[in-house]
Coordinates of C-alpha atoms and ligand atoms in Angstrom, one line a residue:
M1 CA 78.6 -39.5 149.6
R2 CA 76.1 -37.8 151.9
F3 CA 74.6 -35.7 149.0
W4 CA 73.1 -38.9 147.5
R5 CA 70.8 -39.1 150.5
Q6 CA 69.4 -35.7 149.5
L7 CA 66.1 -35.8 147.6
R8 CA 67.2 -33.2 145.0
W9 CA 70.3 -35.3 144.0
Q10 CA 68.3 -38.5 143.9
M11 CA 65.8 -36.9 141.5
I12 CA 68.5 -35.4 139.3
G13 CA 70.3 -38.8 139.3
A14 CA 67.1 -40.6 138.3
Q15 CA 66.5 -38.2 135.4
M16 CA 70.2 -38.6 134.3
L17 CA 69.9 -42.4 134.4
V18 CA 66.8 -42.2 132.2
V19 CA 68.7 -40.0 129.7
V20 CA 71.7 -42.3 129.6
V21 CA 69.6 -45.5 129.2
G22 CA 67.6 -43.8 126.4
V23 CA 70.7 -42.6 124.5
V24 CA 72.5 -46.0 124.8
T25 CA 69.4 -48.0 123.7
L26 CA 68.8 -45.6 120.8
N27 CA 72.4 -45.9 119.8
L28 CA 72.3 -49.7 119.8
T29 CA 69.1 -49.9 117.9
A30 CA 70.3 -47.3 115.4
N31 CA 73.5 -49.3 114.8
I32 CA 71.6 -52.6 114.2
L33 CA 69.3 -50.8 111.7
I34 CA 72.2 -49.1 110.0
E35 CA 74.0 -52.4 109.5
Q36 CA 70.9 -54.2 108.2
S37 CA 69.5 -51.6 105.8
I38 CA 72.2 -49.0 104.8
A39 CA 74.6 -49.5 101.9
P40 CA 78.1 -50.2 103.2
D41 CA 79.6 -47.1 101.6
Q42 CA 77.1 -44.9 103.5
V43 CA 77.4 -46.5 106.9
A44 CA 80.0 -44.1 108.3
T45 CA 78.1 -40.9 107.2
V46 CA 74.8 -42.2 108.6
R47 CA 76.5 -43.2 111.9
T48 CA 78.0 -39.7 112.3
A49 CA 74.6 -38.2 111.6
V50 CA 73.0 -40.5 114.2
V51 CA 75.6 -39.7 116.8
Q52 CA 75.1 -35.9 116.2
A53 CA 71.3 -36.4 116.5
L54 CA 71.7 -38.4 119.7
T55 CA 74.0 -35.8 121.2
V56 CA 71.5 -33.0 120.5
A57 CA 68.7 -35.2 121.9
A58 CA 70.8 -36.1 125.0
V59 CA 71.6 -32.4 125.7
A60 CA 68.0 -31.4 125.3
A61 CA 66.7 -34.3 127.5
T62 CA 69.3 -33.4 130.2
I63 CA 68.3 -29.8 130.2
A64 CA 64.6 -30.7 130.3
G65 CA 65.2 -33.4 133.0
L66 CA 67.3 -31.1 135.2
T67 CA 64.8 -28.2 134.9
T68 CA 61.8 -30.4 135.8
S69 CA 63.7 -32.2 138.6
I70 CA 64.8 -28.9 140.1
L71 CA 61.3 -27.4 139.9
L72 CA 59.6 -30.5 141.3
V73 CA 62.2 -30.8 144.1
Q74 CA 61.7 -27.2 145.0
V75 CA 57.9 -27.7 145.4
I76 CA 58.4 -30.8 147.5
L77 CA 61.2 -29.3 149.6
R78 CA 59.3 -26.1 150.2
S79 CA 56.4 -28.2 151.7
L80 CA 58.7 -30.4 153.7
R81 CA 60.7 -27.5 155.1
S82 CA 57.5 -25.7 156.0
I83 CA 56.3 -28.8 157.9
A84 CA 59.7 -29.2 159.6
R85 CA 59.6 -25.5 160.7
S86 CA 56.1 -25.7 162.0
S87 CA 56.9 -29.0 163.9
R88 CA 59.7 -27.2 165.7
R89 CA 57.4 -24.2 166.6
I90 CA 54.8 -26.6 167.9
A91 CA 57.4 -28.5 169.9
A92 CA 58.4 -25.1 171.4
G93 CA 54.8 -24.5 172.5
R94 CA 53.3 -22.5 169.6
Y95 CA 50.2 -24.7 169.2
D96 CA 48.4 -22.2 166.9
E97 CA 51.0 -23.0 164.2
R98 CA 49.6 -24.3 160.8
V99 CA 51.3 -25.0 157.4
T100 CA 50.0 -23.6 154.1
V101 CA 48.2 -26.3 152.1
P102 CA 49.9 -26.9 148.7
A103 CA 48.0 -27.6 145.5
S104 CA 49.4 -31.1 144.7
D105 CA 47.1 -33.9 146.0
E106 CA 49.8 -35.9 148.0
L107 CA 51.4 -32.9 149.5
R108 CA 48.0 -31.4 150.4
A109 CA 47.1 -34.7 152.2
V110 CA 50.3 -34.5 154.2
A111 CA 49.8 -30.8 155.0
E112 CA 46.2 -31.4 156.0
S113 CA 47.1 -34.3 158.3
F114 CA 49.7 -32.1 159.9
N115 CA 47.3 -29.3 160.5
Q116 CA 44.7 -31.7 162.0
M117 CA 47.4 -33.0 164.3
A118 CA 48.3 -29.4 165.3
E119 CA 44.7 -28.6 165.9
A120 CA 44.2 -31.7 168.1
L121 CA 47.4 -30.7 170.1
E122 CA 46.0 -27.2 170.5
Q123 CA 42.7 -28.5 171.8
I124 CA 44.5 -30.8 174.3
E125 CA 46.6 -27.8 175.4
Q126 CA 43.5 -25.6 175.7
R127 CA 41.8 -28.3 177.8
R128 CA 44.9 -28.6 180.0
I129 CA 44.9 -24.9 180.6
T130 CA 41.2 -24.8 181.3
M131 CA 41.5 -27.8 183.7
I132 CA 44.3 -26.1 185.7
G133 CA 42.1 -22.9 185.9
N134 CA 39.1 -25.0 187.0
V135 CA 41.0 -26.9 189.6
A136 CA 42.4 -23.7 191.0
H137 CA 39.0 -22.1 191.0
E138 CA 37.4 -25.2 192.7
L139 CA 40.1 -25.3 195.4
R140 CA 39.8 -21.6 196.1
T141 CA 36.2 -21.9 197.4
P142 CA 36.7 -24.3 200.3
L143 CA 40.1 -22.9 201.1
A144 CA 38.6 -19.4 201.4
G145 CA 35.9 -20.9 203.7
I146 CA 38.5 -22.5 206.0
E147 CA 40.6 -19.2 206.0
G148 CA 37.4 -17.3 206.9
Y149 CA 36.7 -19.6 209.9
L150 CA 40.3 -19.4 211.1
E151 CA 40.4 -15.6 210.8
G152 CA 37.1 -15.4 212.7
L153 CA 38.4 -17.6 215.4
I154 CA 41.7 -15.7 215.7
D155 CA 39.9 -12.3 215.8
G156 CA 37.4 -13.7 218.3
V157 CA 34.5 -12.9 215.9
L158 CA 33.5 -16.6 215.8
P159 CA 33.0 -18.6 219.0
N160 CA 35.5 -21.2 219.9
T161 CA 32.8 -23.9 219.9
A162 CA 32.2 -27.4 218.5
D163 CA 29.7 -25.9 216.0
T164 CA 32.4 -23.7 214.5
F165 CA 34.8 -26.6 214.1
L166 CA 32.0 -28.8 212.6
D167 CA 31.4 -26.1 210.0
M168 CA 35.1 -26.0 209.3
K169 CA 35.2 -29.8 209.0
Q170 CA 32.5 -29.5 206.4
E171 CA 34.7 -27.3 204.3
V172 CA 37.7 -29.7 204.8
R173 CA 35.4 -32.6 203.7
R174 CA 34.5 -30.7 200.6
L175 CA 38.1 -30.1 199.8
R176 CA 38.8 -33.8 200.3
R177 CA 36.0 -34.9 198.1
L178 CA 37.2 -32.6 195.4
V179 CA 40.7 -33.9 195.6
D180 CA 39.4 -37.5 195.6
D181 CA 37.2 -36.8 192.6
L182 CA 40.1 -35.2 190.7
Q183 CA 42.2 -38.2 191.4
T184 CA 39.5 -40.6 190.2
L185 CA 38.9 -38.4 187.1
S186 CA 42.6 -38.5 186.1
R187 CA 42.7 -42.3 186.6
V188 CA 39.5 -42.9 184.8
E189 CA 40.5 -40.7 181.9
A190 CA 43.8 -42.4 181.6
G191 CA 42.1 -45.8 181.6
Q192 CA 43.8 -46.8 184.8
I193 CA 40.8 -47.9 186.8
A194 CA 40.9 -51.7 187.5
L195 CA 37.5 -53.3 186.8
H196 CA 36.3 -56.6 188.2
F197 CA 33.7 -57.9 185.8
T198 CA 31.1 -60.3 187.1
T199 CA 27.6 -61.3 186.2
F200 CA 25.0 -59.9 188.7
D201 CA 21.5 -58.8 189.1
V202 CA 21.5 -55.0 188.5
N203 CA 18.3 -54.8 190.7
D204 CA 20.3 -55.9 193.7
V205 CA 22.8 -53.0 193.2
I206 CA 19.9 -50.5 192.7
R207 CA 18.3 -51.7 195.9
R208 CA 21.7 -51.2 197.8
V209 CA 22.2 -47.7 196.4
V210 CA 18.6 -46.7 197.1
A211 CA 19.0 -47.8 200.7
Q212 CA 22.3 -45.9 200.9
I213 CA 20.8 -42.7 199.7
Q214 CA 17.7 -43.0 201.9
P215 CA 19.0 -40.6 204.7
Q216 CA 19.5 -37.8 202.1
V217 CA 16.1 -38.5 200.6
L218 CA 14.4 -38.2 203.9
D219 CA 16.4 -35.0 204.8
S220 CA 15.2 -33.4 201.6
C221 CA 11.6 -34.6 202.0
L222 CA 11.6 -36.6 198.8
Q223 CA 10.3 -39.9 197.7
V224 CA 12.2 -42.6 195.8
Q225 CA 10.3 -45.3 193.9
F226 CA 11.8 -48.5 192.8
A227 CA 9.6 -51.5 192.2
P228 CA 11.4 -54.1 190.1
D229 CA 9.9 -57.3 188.7
Q230 CA 10.8 -60.6 190.4
Q231 CA 12.9 -61.6 187.4
P232 CA 16.6 -60.8 187.8
I233 CA 18.1 -58.5 185.2
L234 CA 21.6 -59.8 184.7
V235 CA 24.4 -57.6 183.5
H236 CA 28.1 -58.2 182.9
A237 CA 30.0 -55.3 184.6
D238 CA 31.8 -54.2 187.7
A239 CA 29.2 -54.1 190.5
D240 CA 31.0 -51.6 192.7
R241 CA 31.5 -49.2 189.7
V242 CA 27.8 -49.5 188.7
A243 CA 26.9 -48.7 192.3
Q244 CA 29.3 -45.7 192.2
I245 CA 27.6 -44.4 189.0
L246 CA 24.1 -44.9 190.4
L247 CA 25.0 -43.2 193.6
N248 CA 26.1 -40.2 191.5
L249 CA 22.9 -40.2 189.5
L250 CA 20.7 -40.6 192.5
G251 CA 22.7 -38.0 194.5
N252 CA 22.2 -35.5 191.7
A253 CA 18.5 -36.3 191.5
V254 CA 18.2 -35.6 195.3
R255 CA 20.4 -32.5 195.0
Y256 CA 18.4 -31.0 192.1
T257 CA 14.9 -32.0 193.1
P258 CA 13.0 -29.6 195.5
E259 CA 11.1 -30.8 198.5
G260 CA 8.1 -33.0 197.9
G261 CA 9.5 -34.2 194.6
C262 CA 9.8 -37.8 193.4
I263 CA 12.7 -39.9 192.0
T264 CA 11.9 -43.0 190.1
V265 CA 14.4 -45.8 189.3
R266 CA 13.6 -48.4 186.7
S267 CA 15.6 -51.2 185.1
E268 CA 14.8 -52.6 181.6
L269 CA 16.0 -55.2 179.2
N270 CA 16.7 -53.8 175.8
N271 CA 18.1 -56.1 173.1
D272 CA 21.8 -56.7 174.1
N273 CA 21.7 -54.0 176.7
V274 CA 20.2 -53.3 180.1
Q275 CA 19.1 -49.8 180.9
V276 CA 18.8 -48.3 184.4
I277 CA 16.7 -45.1 184.2
V278 CA 16.8 -42.5 187.0
E279 CA 14.0 -40.0 186.6
D280 CA 13.3 -37.0 188.8
T281 CA 10.7 -34.3 189.0
G282 CA 13.4 -31.7 189.8
I283 CA 14.6 -28.4 188.4
G284 CA 15.3 -30.0 184.9
I285 CA 18.1 -29.0 182.5
S286 CA 17.6 -26.4 179.7
A287 CA 18.4 -27.5 176.1
E288 CA 21.3 -25.1 175.9
H289 CA 23.1 -26.8 178.9
L290 CA 22.1 -30.4 178.2
P291 CA 24.8 -31.2 175.7
F292 CA 27.6 -30.1 178.1
I293 CA 26.7 -31.6 181.5
F294 CA 29.0 -34.5 181.0
E295 CA 32.0 -32.2 180.5
R296 CA 34.5 -31.7 183.3
F297 CA 33.5 -28.9 185.8
Y298 CA 30.4 -28.0 183.8
R299 CA 27.5 -26.9 185.9
A300 CA 24.2 -25.7 184.5
D301 CA 23.7 -23.4 187.5
P302 CA 27.2 -22.8 189.0
S303 CA 26.0 -20.9 192.1
R304 CA 23.4 -23.5 193.1
A305 CA 25.6 -26.5 192.4
R306 CA 28.6 -24.9 194.3
T307 CA 26.5 -24.1 197.4
S308 CA 25.2 -27.7 197.4
G309 CA 28.7 -29.0 197.2
G310 CA 28.8 -30.1 193.6
S311 CA 32.2 -30.1 191.9
G312 CA 30.8 -30.6 188.3
I313 CA 32.9 -33.7 187.6
G314 CA 30.6 -36.4 189.0
L315 CA 28.9 -37.0 185.6
T316 CA 32.3 -36.9 183.8
I317 CA 33.6 -39.7 186.0
A318 CA 30.3 -41.6 185.7
R319 CA 30.3 -41.5 181.9
H320 CA 34.0 -42.6 181.7
L321 CA 33.2 -45.5 184.1
A322 CA 30.2 -46.5 182.0
W323 CA 32.4 -46.4 178.8
A324 CA 35.1 -48.5 180.5
M325 CA 32.4 -51.2 181.1
G326 CA 31.2 -51.1 177.5
G327 CA 28.1 -49.0 178.4
D328 CA 27.1 -45.3 178.3
I329 CA 25.1 -42.7 180.1
S330 CA 22.7 -40.2 178.4
A331 CA 20.6 -37.4 179.8
A332 CA 17.3 -36.0 178.8
S333 CA 15.1 -33.2 180.1
A334 CA 12.0 -31.5 178.8
G335 CA 13.4 -28.2 180.1
I336 CA 13.7 -26.0 183.2
G337 CA 11.3 -27.1 186.0
K338 CA 10.3 -30.3 184.1
G339 CA 12.6 -32.9 185.7
S340 CA 15.5 -34.9 184.2
T341 CA 16.0 -38.4 183.1
F342 CA 19.4 -40.2 183.1
T343 CA 19.8 -43.5 181.4
L344 CA 22.7 -45.8 182.2
T345 CA 23.2 -48.5 179.6
L346 CA 25.2 -51.6 180.5
P347 CA 26.0 -54.8 178.5
R348 CA 23.6 -57.6 179.2
A349 CA 25.1 -60.8 180.6
G350 CA 25.6 -63.7 178.2
Ligands
ADP401 P1 27.8 -31.7 190.3 O1 28.7 -32.3 191.3 O2 27.9 -30.2 190.1 O3 26.4 -32.1 190.5 P2 27.8 -33.4 188.0 O4 28.9 -33.7 187.0 O5 27.3 -34.5 188.8 O6 28.3 -32.3 188.9 O7 26.6 -32.7 187.2 C1 26.9 -31.6 186.3 C2 25.8 -30.7 186.2 O8 24.7 -31.3 185.6 C3 25.2 -30.2 187.5 O9 26.0 -29.1 188.0 C4 23.8 -29.8 187.2 O10 23.8 -28.5 186.6 C5 23.4 -30.8 186.1 N1 22.7 -31.9 186.6 C6 23.1 -33.2 186.9 N2 22.1 -34.0 187.4 C7 21.0 -33.2 187.4 C8 19.6 -33.4 187.7 N3 19.2 -34.6 188.1 N4 18.8 -32.4 187.5 C9 19.2 -31.2 187.1 N5 20.4 -30.9 186.8 C10 21.4 -31.9 186.9

């Protein structure tokens, strides 16, 4: 009885059932009417005429039912087969596969949803490929550096001194930072970062991070201004992760602000949120780059960022961490040479 599970037989069966029920009902009603209103000597003749009429009607209804069922089933099956075929191709890695969208509303909705899913899968695959390419590219730079030092040492071009090994160590550190960042990125994107929410004064964290970044600030001949009010600004978040985000924002501000520049940090209460604003007088970000700086490996100026050790994933991690704590980060800049402003928004305590 497996054929009863097939849509085409179910449709045909349904149509036939309608014909049979129609014919039986008509026959019964006709019989009642004949017995009530026809003269007894004419009953047999009228009954024969009714049976003939019902037979013709039943044959006509069956033909019409079968034809419409078959046509309808063909349309539905064509769409379903096309979706099944495309699913198999996508499963085999052909992410550019799409189904043709049929005219009927319901089938169109299914086909459009399928195509949207295929497009989402294609984008994920594209991002995966780009990510592998980016990782390989990022690893190549420090590895090439280490290889260069080793070749120089082997050939005797570089002196076998502590300075050379310190330079090599710098490259290894860069490699390590990149691998650590990649690991954090994958965990944060997968939502696997454990957060310890507490209520704390965000100004305390800012003070701690400003003190931590001070050696770099002095090295770069910059100035950091942070003059909070006496009132604590309480947030409900993970203090260590907030510090990690601010360290990234301040680190970037130091990295992208030329000597003599100034970095200002402010904290403000704003309805249900607290905002921490990191503003610098640095190189700024052009409008064309601004929308992309939170994307993985994106650098507004690749050569400059790479020489200064930037991997282009710091802001991606920072934004994911902010999201995980119910906050966000946004960036603004009036353009090249006009400084940048990064705003970290966090949920206010209570
Ligand atoms: P990186 O490690 O390269 O700094 P990020 O993800 O932290 O990576 O930043 C991405 C890009 O955003 C940087 O390469 C830089 O082009 C731009 N950027 C970030 N912060 C600033 C800033 N304060 N001033 C100017 N450009 C910035």
